[in-house]
Coordinates of C-alpha atoms and ligand atoms in Angstrom, one line a residue:
M1 CA -70.1 10.1 77.8
N2 CA -68.9 11.6 80.7
L3 CA -70.5 10.2 83.7
I4 CA -68.6 12.2 86.1
K5 CA -70.4 15.4 86.9
R6 CA -67.8 18.1 87.3
K7 CA -68.2 20.2 90.5
E8 CA -68.0 23.5 88.5
N9 CA -71.0 22.1 86.5
V10 CA -73.4 21.5 89.4
I11 CA -75.3 24.2 91.1
D12 CA -74.3 24.9 94.7
P13 CA -77.5 24.8 96.6
E14 CA -75.7 27.0 99.6
R15 CA -75.3 29.9 96.9
L16 CA -78.5 30.1 95.3
P17 CA -79.8 33.6 94.3
N18 CA -82.3 34.5 96.7
H19 CA -84.2 36.6 93.9
V20 CA -84.4 35.6 90.7
G21 CA -86.4 37.7 88.2
I22 CA -87.4 36.3 84.6
I23 CA -88.4 38.4 81.5
M24 CA -90.5 36.0 79.7
D25 CA -89.8 37.4 76.2
G26 CA -90.1 35.8 72.6
N27 CA -93.8 34.2 72.7
G28 CA -94.7 36.2 69.4
R29 CA -91.6 35.4 67.7
W30 CA -91.8 31.5 68.6
A31 CA -95.5 31.5 67.2
Q32 CA -94.8 33.2 64.0
K33 CA -91.7 31.1 63.3
R34 CA -94.5 28.2 63.3
G35 CA -97.1 30.1 61.3
L36 CA -99.3 30.2 64.6
P37 CA -101.1 33.6 65.8
R38 CA -99.2 35.3 68.4
Y39 CA -101.5 34.4 71.0
A40 CA -100.2 30.6 70.6
G41 CA -96.9 31.8 71.8
H42 CA -98.4 33.3 75.0
A43 CA -100.3 29.9 75.5
A44 CA -97.0 27.8 75.1
G45 CA -95.3 30.5 77.5
A46 CA -97.9 30.1 80.2
K47 CA -97.2 26.1 80.1
V48 CA -93.4 26.8 80.1
F49 CA -94.1 29.6 83.0
K50 CA -95.7 26.9 85.1
T51 CA -93.0 24.4 84.6
I52 CA -90.4 26.7 85.4
A53 CA -92.0 28.0 88.5
Y54 CA -92.5 24.7 90.1
Y55 CA -89.1 23.6 89.1
A56 CA -87.5 26.8 90.9
R57 CA -89.5 25.7 93.8
D58 CA -87.9 22.3 93.5
I59 CA -84.5 23.6 93.5
G60 CA -85.0 25.6 96.7
L61 CA -85.2 29.3 95.2
K62 CA -87.0 31.4 97.4
N63 CA -88.2 34.4 95.5
L64 CA -89.1 34.4 91.7
T65 CA -90.6 37.3 89.9
V66 CA -91.7 37.1 86.3
Y67 CA -92.6 39.6 84.1
A68 CA -96.1 38.8 83.0
F69 CA -97.4 42.0 81.4
S70 CA -96.0 45.6 81.4
T71 CA -97.7 48.7 81.7
E72 CA -96.7 49.2 78.0
N73 CA -98.2 45.8 76.8
W74 CA -101.9 47.6 76.8
Q75 CA -100.8 48.8 73.4
R76 CA -100.7 45.8 71.9
P77 CA -103.9 44.4 70.0
Q78 CA -107.1 44.1 72.0
E79 CA -107.2 40.5 70.9
E80 CA -103.5 39.9 72.2
V81 CA -104.3 41.4 75.5
S82 CA -107.5 39.5 76.3
R83 CA -105.7 36.0 75.2
I84 CA -102.7 37.1 77.8
M85 CA -105.5 37.8 80.3
K86 CA -107.0 34.5 79.5
V87 CA -103.9 32.4 80.1
L88 CA -103.2 34.1 83.3
E89 CA -107.0 33.5 84.5
E90 CA -106.1 29.8 83.4
F91 CA -103.1 29.6 85.3
I92 CA -105.0 31.1 88.5
D93 CA -107.8 28.5 88.0
D94 CA -105.4 25.6 87.7
A95 CA -103.5 27.2 90.9
L96 CA -106.8 27.4 92.9
N97 CA -107.2 23.7 92.4
T98 CA -103.7 22.6 93.1
F99 CA -102.2 24.9 95.7
E100 CA -102.4 22.5 98.6
K101 CA -100.1 20.3 96.5
E102 CA -97.7 22.9 94.8
K103 CA -97.2 24.8 98.1
V104 CA -96.2 28.1 96.3
R105 CA -97.0 31.6 97.7
I106 CA -98.4 33.4 94.6
R107 CA -98.7 37.3 94.5
F108 CA -99.0 39.9 91.9
L109 CA -96.9 42.9 91.6
G110 CA -98.2 45.9 90.1
D111 CA -100.8 48.2 89.9
L112 CA -103.9 45.9 90.3
S113 CA -106.4 48.5 90.7
V114 CA -107.0 48.3 87.0
F115 CA -108.1 44.9 87.3
T116 CA -111.5 44.1 88.5
G117 CA -114.2 41.7 88.4
V118 CA -113.9 38.1 88.2
L119 CA -110.1 38.1 87.5
R120 CA -109.5 40.5 90.5
E121 CA -111.4 38.1 92.8
K122 CA -109.4 35.2 91.6
M123 CA -106.3 37.0 92.2
D124 CA -107.2 37.7 95.7
R125 CA -108.2 34.4 96.3
I126 CA -105.2 32.8 95.3
V127 CA -103.0 35.4 97.2
D128 CA -105.1 34.8 100.2
A129 CA -105.0 30.7 99.9
T130 CA -101.3 30.7 99.5
K131 CA -99.9 33.2 101.8
K132 CA -99.3 30.4 104.3
F133 CA -96.6 28.8 102.3
S134 CA -93.1 29.8 103.2
G135 CA -91.1 27.8 100.3
L136 CA -91.0 29.7 96.9
T137 CA -92.7 33.1 96.7
L138 CA -93.7 33.6 93.1
N139 CA -94.5 37.3 92.1
I140 CA -96.4 37.8 89.0
A141 CA -95.6 41.0 87.5
M142 CA -99.0 42.4 86.0
N143 CA -99.7 45.8 85.0
Y144 CA -96.3 46.2 86.2
G145 CA -93.8 49.2 85.3
G146 CA -90.5 49.8 87.3
Q147 CA -90.8 53.7 86.8
N148 CA -94.7 53.6 87.9
E149 CA -93.5 51.4 91.2
I150 CA -91.0 54.0 92.2
V151 CA -93.6 56.8 91.5
H152 CA -95.9 55.0 93.6
G153 CA -93.1 55.2 96.5
A154 CA -92.3 58.4 95.9
R155 CA -96.0 59.8 96.3
E156 CA -96.2 57.7 99.4
A157 CA -93.3 59.1 100.8
A158 CA -94.3 62.4 100.1
R159 CA -97.7 61.9 101.4
R160 CA -95.9 60.7 105.0
V161 CA -93.9 63.9 105.0
L162 CA -96.6 66.3 104.5
T163 CA -98.7 64.4 107.4
G164 CA -95.7 64.5 109.4
E165 CA -95.3 60.7 109.7
M166 CA -91.9 60.9 108.3
K167 CA -89.3 63.7 107.9
P168 CA -87.5 64.2 104.4
E169 CA -84.2 63.0 106.2
D170 CA -86.0 59.5 107.2
I171 CA -86.3 58.7 103.4
T172 CA -83.1 56.1 102.8
P173 CA -82.8 53.3 100.3
E174 CA -83.8 51.0 103.1
S175 CA -86.9 52.9 104.1
F176 CA -88.0 53.8 100.5
G177 CA -87.9 50.3 99.4
K178 CA -90.4 49.5 101.6
L179 CA -92.8 51.8 100.2
L180 CA -92.9 50.2 96.8
Y181 CA -95.8 48.0 95.6
F182 CA -94.5 45.1 98.5
D183 CA -92.9 46.2 101.5
D184 CA -90.8 42.8 101.5
C185 CA -89.8 42.7 98.0
D186 CA -85.9 41.8 98.5
T187 CA -83.3 42.9 95.7
V188 CA -82.9 41.0 92.9
D189 CA -79.8 38.7 92.5
L190 CA -80.1 37.5 88.8
V191 CA -82.3 38.8 86.1
I192 CA -82.8 36.2 83.2
R193 CA -83.8 37.3 79.6
P194 CA -84.4 34.9 76.8
S195 CA -85.1 35.8 73.1
G196 CA -81.7 37.5 72.5
E197 CA -82.9 41.0 74.1
K198 CA -80.4 42.6 76.3
R199 CA -82.7 45.3 78.0
L200 CA -84.3 45.5 81.2
S201 CA -87.6 47.0 79.6
N202 CA -88.8 48.8 82.8
F203 CA -88.6 45.4 84.9
L204 CA -87.8 45.7 88.9
L205 CA -85.8 49.1 88.3
W206 CA -85.3 49.6 91.7
Q207 CA -84.9 46.1 92.9
S208 CA -82.2 45.3 90.1
A209 CA -79.7 48.1 91.3
Y210 CA -76.7 45.1 91.3
A211 CA -78.7 42.4 89.8
E212 CA -76.5 40.0 87.6
F213 CA -78.0 39.5 83.9
W214 CA -78.0 36.4 82.1
Y215 CA -79.2 36.4 78.5
S216 CA -80.1 34.0 75.8
D217 CA -81.4 33.6 72.3
I218 CA -83.9 30.9 73.5
L219 CA -87.3 32.0 72.8
W220 CA -89.5 31.7 76.2
P221 CA -91.8 28.8 75.0
D222 CA -88.6 26.9 74.4
F223 CA -86.8 27.6 77.6
K224 CA -86.1 24.5 79.7
P225 CA -85.1 23.8 83.3
R226 CA -81.7 23.1 82.4
D227 CA -81.7 26.8 81.0
L228 CA -82.4 28.0 84.4
D229 CA -79.7 25.8 85.8
R230 CA -77.5 27.1 83.2
A231 CA -78.3 31.0 84.3
I232 CA -77.9 30.0 87.9
L233 CA -74.2 28.1 87.4
D234 CA -73.3 31.2 85.3
Y235 CA -74.5 33.6 88.1
Q236 CA -72.5 31.3 90.8
K237 CA -69.2 31.9 88.8
R238 CA -69.4 35.8 88.8
N239 CA -67.6 37.8 91.3
R240 CA -70.3 40.4 92.8
R241 CA -68.4 43.3 93.7
F242 CA -71.3 45.8 94.9
G243 CA -69.1 48.6 93.8
R244 CA -66.3 47.5 96.0
V245 CA -63.0 46.2 94.7
Ligands
LIG301 C1 -93.2 38.7 75.9 O1 -93.2 38.1 74.4 C2 -94.4 38.2 76.5 C3 -95.4 38.9 76.9 C4 -95.6 40.1 76.7 C5 -96.4 37.9 77.6 C6 -95.8 37.0 78.7 C7 -97.0 36.2 79.0 C8 -96.7 34.9 79.3 C9 -95.8 34.0 79.2 C10 -97.9 34.2 79.4 C11 -98.1 33.5 80.8 C12 -98.3 34.1 82.0 C13 -98.7 33.9 83.2 C14 -98.3 34.5 84.3 C15 -99.6 32.8 82.9 P1 -93.8 38.9 73.3 O2 -94.9 38.7 73.1 O3 -93.0 40.3 73.3 O4 -92.6 38.1 72.2 P2 -92.0 38.8 70.9 O5 -90.7 39.7 71.4 O6 -91.5 37.5 70.4 O7 -93.2 39.5 70.1

């Protein structure tokens, strides 16, 4: 056994990606492989989500955005949709009991107008209760679509131009970026997608302009903290040029 950790295999805490996005994919296949209903995969995926989010905080990540439910996911069977909403609600209930200990700022990214009633109230409560924390910001993308987010920004820019608050030439990548769902959502440095798919699937389209991509065949419910380490290590070896030489 090699007890000496080679330097190139240790995460450099000074060069962590500022913002990591994770497409939590493979829950359904994980369940089907075990002869379980697909929703069992979402329940397993929710546990992993919690482990990875708190691990991300422990290693010092500042921003993590997870893709929990896309605008397209409503097309899944009603039973599956309600199970996903249920695991989300369970996560919020748990967070409402533990946020003072966990110290993670939680927000929801997406068109939240479709969520009403108890779930929406709980979302608002956890956002409000955790807004004081400055370590990890955890954005949970719910009813999220990258194209819809850009359209949301474009409509707001058009509205401001019509009212005279803004001139067309004031619309720049910097000012436009502040008209998206969050006015302070940093660009993404690293997008992680398990389950073997190599697509962005409408995730953080604007913010991922220069993101590095890391994918793996691991199904999300099998994803471990060491897989996040591997992705970050790989990221730290990349030469990011942002269009320059
Ligand atoms: C994609 O796997 C996963 C989803 C559409 C739902 C993601 C939801 C969770 C991980 C549940 C927990 C979320 C929170 C925030 C508590 P898939 O169902 O498309 O898998 P497949 O490609 O194998 O069918």
